[in-house]
Short mmCIF file of C-alpha atoms in Angstrom, two decimals:
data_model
loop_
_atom_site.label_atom_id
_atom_site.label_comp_id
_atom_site.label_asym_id
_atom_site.label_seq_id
_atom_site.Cartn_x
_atom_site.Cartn_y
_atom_site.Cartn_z
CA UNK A 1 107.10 87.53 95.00
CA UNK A 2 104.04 85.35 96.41
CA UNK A 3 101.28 85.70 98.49
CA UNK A 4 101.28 83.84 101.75
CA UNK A 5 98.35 82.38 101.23
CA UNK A 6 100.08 80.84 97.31
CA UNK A 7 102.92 79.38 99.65
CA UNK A 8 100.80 77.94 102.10
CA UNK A 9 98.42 76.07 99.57
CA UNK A 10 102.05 74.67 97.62
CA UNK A 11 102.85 73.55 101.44
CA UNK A 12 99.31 72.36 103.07
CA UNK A 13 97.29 70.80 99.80
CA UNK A 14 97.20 67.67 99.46
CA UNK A 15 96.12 67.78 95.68
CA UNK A 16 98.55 67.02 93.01
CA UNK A 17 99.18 70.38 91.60
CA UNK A 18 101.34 72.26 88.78
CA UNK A 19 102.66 75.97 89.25
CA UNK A 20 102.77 78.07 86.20
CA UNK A 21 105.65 80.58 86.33
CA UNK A 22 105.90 83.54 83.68
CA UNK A 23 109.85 83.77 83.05
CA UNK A 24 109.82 85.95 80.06
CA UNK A 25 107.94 88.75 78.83
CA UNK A 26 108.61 90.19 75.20
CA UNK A 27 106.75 93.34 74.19
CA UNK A 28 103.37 94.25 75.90
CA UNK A 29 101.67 92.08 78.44
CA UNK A 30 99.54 92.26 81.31
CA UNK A 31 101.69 90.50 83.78
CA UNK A 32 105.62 90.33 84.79
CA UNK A 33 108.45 87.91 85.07
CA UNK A 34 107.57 85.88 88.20
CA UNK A 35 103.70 85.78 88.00
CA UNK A 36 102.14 82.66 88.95
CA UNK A 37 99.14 80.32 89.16
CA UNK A 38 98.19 77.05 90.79
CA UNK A 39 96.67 73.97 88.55
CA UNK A 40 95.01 71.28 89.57
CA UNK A 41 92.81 68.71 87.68
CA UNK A 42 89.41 71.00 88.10
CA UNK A 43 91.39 73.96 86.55
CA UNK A 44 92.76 77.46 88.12
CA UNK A 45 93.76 76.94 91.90
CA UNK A 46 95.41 80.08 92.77
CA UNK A 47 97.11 83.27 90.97
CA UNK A 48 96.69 84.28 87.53
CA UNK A 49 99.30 84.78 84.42
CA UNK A 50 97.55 87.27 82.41
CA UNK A 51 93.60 86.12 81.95
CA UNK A 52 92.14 85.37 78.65
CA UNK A 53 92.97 82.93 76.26
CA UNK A 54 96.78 82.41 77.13
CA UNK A 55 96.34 82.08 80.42
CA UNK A 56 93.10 79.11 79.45
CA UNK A 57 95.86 77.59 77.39
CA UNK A 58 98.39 77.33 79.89
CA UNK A 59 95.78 75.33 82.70
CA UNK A 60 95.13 73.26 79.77
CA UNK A 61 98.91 72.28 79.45
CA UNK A 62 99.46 72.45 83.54
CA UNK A 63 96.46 69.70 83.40
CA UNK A 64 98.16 67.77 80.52
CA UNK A 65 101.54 67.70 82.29
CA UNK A 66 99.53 66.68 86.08
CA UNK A 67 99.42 63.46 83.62
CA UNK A 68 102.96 62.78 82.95
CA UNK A 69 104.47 64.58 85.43
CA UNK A 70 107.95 66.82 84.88
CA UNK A 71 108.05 70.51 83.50
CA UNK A 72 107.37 72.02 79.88
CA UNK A 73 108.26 75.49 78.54
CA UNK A 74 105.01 77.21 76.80
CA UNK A 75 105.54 80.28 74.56
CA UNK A 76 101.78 82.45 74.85
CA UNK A 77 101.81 85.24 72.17
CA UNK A 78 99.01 87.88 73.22
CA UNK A 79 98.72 89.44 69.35
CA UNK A 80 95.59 89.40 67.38
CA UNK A 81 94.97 91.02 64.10
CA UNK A 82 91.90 92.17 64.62
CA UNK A 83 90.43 93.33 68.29
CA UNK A 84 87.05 92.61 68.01
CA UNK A 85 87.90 88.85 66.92
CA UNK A 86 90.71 88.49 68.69
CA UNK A 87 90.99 87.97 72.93
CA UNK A 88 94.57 88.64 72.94
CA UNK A 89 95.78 92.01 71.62
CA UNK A 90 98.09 93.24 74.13
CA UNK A 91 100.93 92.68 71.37
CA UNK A 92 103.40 90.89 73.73
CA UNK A 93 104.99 87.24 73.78
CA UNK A 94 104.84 85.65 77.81
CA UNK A 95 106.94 82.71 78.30
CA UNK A 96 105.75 80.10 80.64
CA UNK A 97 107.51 77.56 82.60
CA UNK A 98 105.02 75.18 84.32
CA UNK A 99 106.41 72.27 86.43
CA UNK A 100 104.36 69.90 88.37
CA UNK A 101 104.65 69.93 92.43
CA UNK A 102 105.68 66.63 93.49
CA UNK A 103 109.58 64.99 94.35
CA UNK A 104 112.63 67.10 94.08
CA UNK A 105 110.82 70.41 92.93
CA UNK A 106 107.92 70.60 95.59
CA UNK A 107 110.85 69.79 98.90
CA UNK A 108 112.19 72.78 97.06
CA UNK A 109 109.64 74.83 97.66
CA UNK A 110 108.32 73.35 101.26
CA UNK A 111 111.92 74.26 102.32
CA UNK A 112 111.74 77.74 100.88
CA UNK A 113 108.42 78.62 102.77
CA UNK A 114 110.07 77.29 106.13
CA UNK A 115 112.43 80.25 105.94
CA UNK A 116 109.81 82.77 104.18
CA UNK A 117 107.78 81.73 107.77
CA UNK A 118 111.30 82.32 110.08
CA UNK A 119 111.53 86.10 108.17
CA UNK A 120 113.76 85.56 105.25
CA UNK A 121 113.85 86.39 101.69
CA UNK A 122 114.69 83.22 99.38
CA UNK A 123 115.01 82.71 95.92
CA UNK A 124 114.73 79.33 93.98
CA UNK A 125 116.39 78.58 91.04
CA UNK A 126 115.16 77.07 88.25
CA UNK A 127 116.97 75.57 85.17
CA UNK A 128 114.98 75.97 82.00
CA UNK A 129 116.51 72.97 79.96
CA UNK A 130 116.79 70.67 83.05
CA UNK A 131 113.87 71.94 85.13
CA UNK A 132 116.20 71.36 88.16
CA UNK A 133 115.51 73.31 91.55
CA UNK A 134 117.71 75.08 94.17
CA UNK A 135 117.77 77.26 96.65
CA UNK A 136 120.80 80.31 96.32
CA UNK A 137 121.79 83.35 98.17
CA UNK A 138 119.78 86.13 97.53
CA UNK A 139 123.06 87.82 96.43
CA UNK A 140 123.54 85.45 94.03
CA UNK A 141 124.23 86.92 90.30
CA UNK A 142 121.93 85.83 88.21
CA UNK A 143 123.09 82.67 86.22
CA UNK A 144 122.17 81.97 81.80
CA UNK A 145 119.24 79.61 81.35
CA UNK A 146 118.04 79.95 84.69
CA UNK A 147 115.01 81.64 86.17
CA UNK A 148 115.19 82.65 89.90
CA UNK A 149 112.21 83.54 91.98
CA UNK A 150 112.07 85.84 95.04
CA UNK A 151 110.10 84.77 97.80
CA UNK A 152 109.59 87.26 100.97
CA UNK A 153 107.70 86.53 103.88
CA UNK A 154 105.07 89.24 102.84
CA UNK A 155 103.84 92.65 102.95
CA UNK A 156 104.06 94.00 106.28
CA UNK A 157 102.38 97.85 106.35
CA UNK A 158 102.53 99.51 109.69
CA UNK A 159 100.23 102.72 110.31
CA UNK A 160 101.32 105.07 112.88
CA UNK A 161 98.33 107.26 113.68
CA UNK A 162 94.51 105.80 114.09
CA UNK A 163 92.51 108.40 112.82
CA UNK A 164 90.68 108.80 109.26
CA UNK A 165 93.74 108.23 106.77
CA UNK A 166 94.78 105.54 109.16
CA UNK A 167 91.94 103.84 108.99
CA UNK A 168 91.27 104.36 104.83
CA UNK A 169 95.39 102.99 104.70
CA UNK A 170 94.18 100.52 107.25
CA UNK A 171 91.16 99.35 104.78
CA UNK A 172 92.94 99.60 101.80
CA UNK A 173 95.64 97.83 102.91
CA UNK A 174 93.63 94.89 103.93
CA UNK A 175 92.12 94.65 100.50
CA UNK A 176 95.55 94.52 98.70
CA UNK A 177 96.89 91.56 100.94
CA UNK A 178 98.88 93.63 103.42
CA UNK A 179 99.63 92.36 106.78
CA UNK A 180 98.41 95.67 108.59
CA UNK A 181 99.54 96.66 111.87
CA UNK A 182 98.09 100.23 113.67
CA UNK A 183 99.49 101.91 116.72
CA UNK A 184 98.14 105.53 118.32
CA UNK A 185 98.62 107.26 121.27
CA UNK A 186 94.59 107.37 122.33
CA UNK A 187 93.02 104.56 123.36
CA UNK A 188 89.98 105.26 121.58
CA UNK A 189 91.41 105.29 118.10
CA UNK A 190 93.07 101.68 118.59
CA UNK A 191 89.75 99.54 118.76
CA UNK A 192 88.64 96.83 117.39
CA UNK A 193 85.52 98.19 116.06
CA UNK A 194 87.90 100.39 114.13
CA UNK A 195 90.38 98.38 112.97
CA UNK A 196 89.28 94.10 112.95
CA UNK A 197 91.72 92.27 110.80
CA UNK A 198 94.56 94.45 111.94
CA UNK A 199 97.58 91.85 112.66
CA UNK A 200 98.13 93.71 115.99
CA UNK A 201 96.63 96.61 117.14
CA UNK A 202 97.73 99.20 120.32
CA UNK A 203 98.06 102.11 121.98
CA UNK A 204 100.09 104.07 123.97
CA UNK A 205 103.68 105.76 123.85
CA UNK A 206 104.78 105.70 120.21
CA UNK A 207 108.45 104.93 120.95
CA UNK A 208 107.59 102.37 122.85
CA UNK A 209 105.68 100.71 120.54
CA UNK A 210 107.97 101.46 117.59
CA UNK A 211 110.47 100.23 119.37
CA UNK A 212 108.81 96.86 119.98
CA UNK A 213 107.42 96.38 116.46
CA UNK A 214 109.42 93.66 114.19
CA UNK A 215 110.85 95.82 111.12
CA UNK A 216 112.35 94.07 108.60
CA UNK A 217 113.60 94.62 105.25
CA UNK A 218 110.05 94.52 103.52
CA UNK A 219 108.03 96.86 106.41
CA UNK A 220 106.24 99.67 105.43
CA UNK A 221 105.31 102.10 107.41
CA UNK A 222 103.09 105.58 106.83
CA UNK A 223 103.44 107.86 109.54
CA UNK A 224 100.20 109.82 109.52
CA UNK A 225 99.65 110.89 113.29
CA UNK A 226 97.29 113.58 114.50
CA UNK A 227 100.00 116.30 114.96
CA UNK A 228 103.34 117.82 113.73
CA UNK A 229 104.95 116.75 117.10
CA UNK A 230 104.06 112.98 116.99
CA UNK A 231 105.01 112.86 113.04
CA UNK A 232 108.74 114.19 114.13
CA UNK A 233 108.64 111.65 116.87
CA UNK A 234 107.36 108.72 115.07
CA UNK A 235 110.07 109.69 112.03
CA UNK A 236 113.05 109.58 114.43
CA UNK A 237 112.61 106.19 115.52
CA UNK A 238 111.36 104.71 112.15
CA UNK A 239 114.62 106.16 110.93
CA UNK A 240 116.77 103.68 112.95
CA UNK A 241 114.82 100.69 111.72
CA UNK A 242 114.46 98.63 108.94
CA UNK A 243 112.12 98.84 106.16
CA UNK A 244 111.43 99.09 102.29
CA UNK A 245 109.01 102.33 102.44
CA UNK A 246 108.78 105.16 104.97
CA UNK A 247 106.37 108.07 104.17
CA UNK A 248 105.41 111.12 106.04
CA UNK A 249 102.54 112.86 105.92
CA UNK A 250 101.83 116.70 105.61
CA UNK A 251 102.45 119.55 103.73
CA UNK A 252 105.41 120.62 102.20
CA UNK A 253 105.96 123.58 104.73
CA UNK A 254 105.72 121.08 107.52
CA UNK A 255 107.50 118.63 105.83
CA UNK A 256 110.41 120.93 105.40
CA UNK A 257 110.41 121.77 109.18
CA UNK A 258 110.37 118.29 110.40
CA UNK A 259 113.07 117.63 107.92
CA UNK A 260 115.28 120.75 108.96
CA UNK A 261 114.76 119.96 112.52
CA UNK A 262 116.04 116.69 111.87
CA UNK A 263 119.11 117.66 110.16
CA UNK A 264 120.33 119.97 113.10
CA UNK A 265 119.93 117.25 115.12
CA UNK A 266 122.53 115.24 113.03
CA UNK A 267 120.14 112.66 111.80
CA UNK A 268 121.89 111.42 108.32
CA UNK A 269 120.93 113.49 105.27
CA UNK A 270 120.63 110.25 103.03
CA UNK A 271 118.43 108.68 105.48
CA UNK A 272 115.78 111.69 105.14
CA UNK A 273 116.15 111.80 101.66
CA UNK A 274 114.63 108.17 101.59
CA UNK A 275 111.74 109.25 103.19
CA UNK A 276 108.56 109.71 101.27
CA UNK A 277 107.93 113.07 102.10
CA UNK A 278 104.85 114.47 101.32
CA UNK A 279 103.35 110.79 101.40
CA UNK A 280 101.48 109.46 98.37
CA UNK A 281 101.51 110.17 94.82
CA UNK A 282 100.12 113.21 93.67
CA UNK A 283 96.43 112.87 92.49
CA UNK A 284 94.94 115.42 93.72
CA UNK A 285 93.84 113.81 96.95
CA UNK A 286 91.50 115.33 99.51
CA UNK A 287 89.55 113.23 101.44
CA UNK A 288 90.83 110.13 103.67
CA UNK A 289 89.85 107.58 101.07
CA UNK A 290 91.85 109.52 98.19
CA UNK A 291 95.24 110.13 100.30
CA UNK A 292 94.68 106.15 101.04
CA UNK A 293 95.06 105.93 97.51
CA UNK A 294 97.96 108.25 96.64
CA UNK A 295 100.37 106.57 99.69
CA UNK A 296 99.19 102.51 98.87
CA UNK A 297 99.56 103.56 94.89
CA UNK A 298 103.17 105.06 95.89
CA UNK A 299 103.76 101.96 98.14
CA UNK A 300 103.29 99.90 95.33
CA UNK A 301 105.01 102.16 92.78
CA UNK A 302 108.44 101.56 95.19
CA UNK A 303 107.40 97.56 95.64
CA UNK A 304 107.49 97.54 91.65
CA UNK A 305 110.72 99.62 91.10
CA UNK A 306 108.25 101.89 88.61
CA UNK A 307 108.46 105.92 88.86
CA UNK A 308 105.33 107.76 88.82
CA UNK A 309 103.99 111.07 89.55
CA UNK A 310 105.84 113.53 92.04
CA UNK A 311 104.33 113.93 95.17
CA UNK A 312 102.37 117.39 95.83
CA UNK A 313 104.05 120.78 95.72
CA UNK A 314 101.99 122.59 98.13
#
């Protein structure tokens, strides 16, 4: 997945560029299949592969190919012998495909972030021994030789409840590229002065703004409320929406209730066991800034497909 802002610098520079794509990783390394940086002729645009020494030598063979033109394959091995002479000890083998932006493959990608901007997910296609570019369903098995990327419009994090963990999410959010949107039920906690670079900010009814908001398949939302009876509310009409992550804040007492409540009410037992329920990873989190923590850690656990620590017990 990309940033918006990688996507709209492929689309809106004019500069010749080269995109360096991690399609392999062997052993220990400090980035995944699908990480990605920019190139141009000054060096590092955008992104990063890894840092240190193999990610140096992969601008210097981006800038080499902004020369020629085409696509190379680059094989970075971060192993060193000895860690205090070595920059690279991480004991893994990243395989690089860098192409340069321009003809068949940069179209490619212009017409990819045209439907990333209209809401969809797309993945590209890439042939390693051609270095050919196409755009395939998203259902699409994965096809030998080939490296496809997954590009979604973004990461859309919706806060239900405006008052100190919303904000820290709020905050937190921000920082880790989120597109952050906060609703509550008083006035006073949906300001500006609280919440500045939220994409949209209101208050009033919650199922009335729920019901307005734009879920879709990568919305995440952390119902943290200032009561038990707004939580239960909020959670019955996040239920019927889309999304990638729900959580629900509260303790496990209160969690149970809500979720018992629910269940007499005939809400789908599969649905509520998809719900993150006490929110956030279990850290030991007290104040607003810590629980902030816990739920964008566990948001990021689920973006990753990773499995870390249970959340609290009491």
């Amino acid at each position: 997945m990309l940033k918006d802002k990688f996507l709209e610098r492929i689309v809106n520079s004019e500069e010749k560029m080269a995109l360096v794509t991690i399609v392999e990783t062997k052993g220990s390394a400090p980035r995944h299949n699908g990480s990605k940086m920019l190139v141009g002729s000054q060096g590092i645009l955008e992104g990063t592969v890894g840092g240190g020494r193999g990610e140096y030598n992969g601008m210097l063979a981006a800038q080499d190919l902004l020369k020629s033109g085409g696509f190379t394959i680059l094989d970075i091995a971060r192993l060193g012998d000895d860690p205090k002479e070595s920059l690279m000890i991480c004991g893994g083998v990243n395989k690089l495909l860098i192409q340069v932006l321009e003809g068949a493959v940069l179209d490619c990608w212009r017409l990819a972030a045209q439907q990333v901007a209209q809401g969809h997910g797309v993945k590209i296609r890439t042939d390693l021994s051609t270095g050919a570019v196409k755009i395939v369903p998203l259902q699409e098995a994965p096809s030998e030789g080939c490296f496809d990327d997954l590009l979604t419009p973004g990461k859309n994090l919706l806060v239900l409840g405006g008052g100190y963990v919303g904000q820290a999410i709020y905050e937190l959010g921000i920082y880790l590229g989120f597109r952050v949107t906060v609703f509550d039920d008083r006035l006073e906690f949906a300001s500006r002065e609280r919440f500045p670079k939220a994409e949209q900010l209101e208050s009033g009814d919650y199922d009335t703004l729920i019901d307005r908001y734009p879920f879709d398949d990568y919305t995440h939302t952390a119902i943290v409320t200032r009561g038990h009876l707004e939580d239960a509310q909020c959670l019955k009409q996040v239920l019927a929406k889309q999304g990638k992550y729900v959580g629900l804040i509260g303790s496990m007492r209160k969690v149970r209730l809500i979720m018992e409540d629910l269940l007499k009410e005939g809400y789908d037992p599969q649905a509520l066991q998809k719900v993150h329920a006490p929110i956030g990873l279990d850290i030991g989190a007290e104040t607003p800034e810590e629980i902030a923590i816990a739920i964008m850690a566990e948001i990021i656990e689920e973006n990753n497909g990773k499995k870390g620590a249970k959340a609290p017990s009491e």
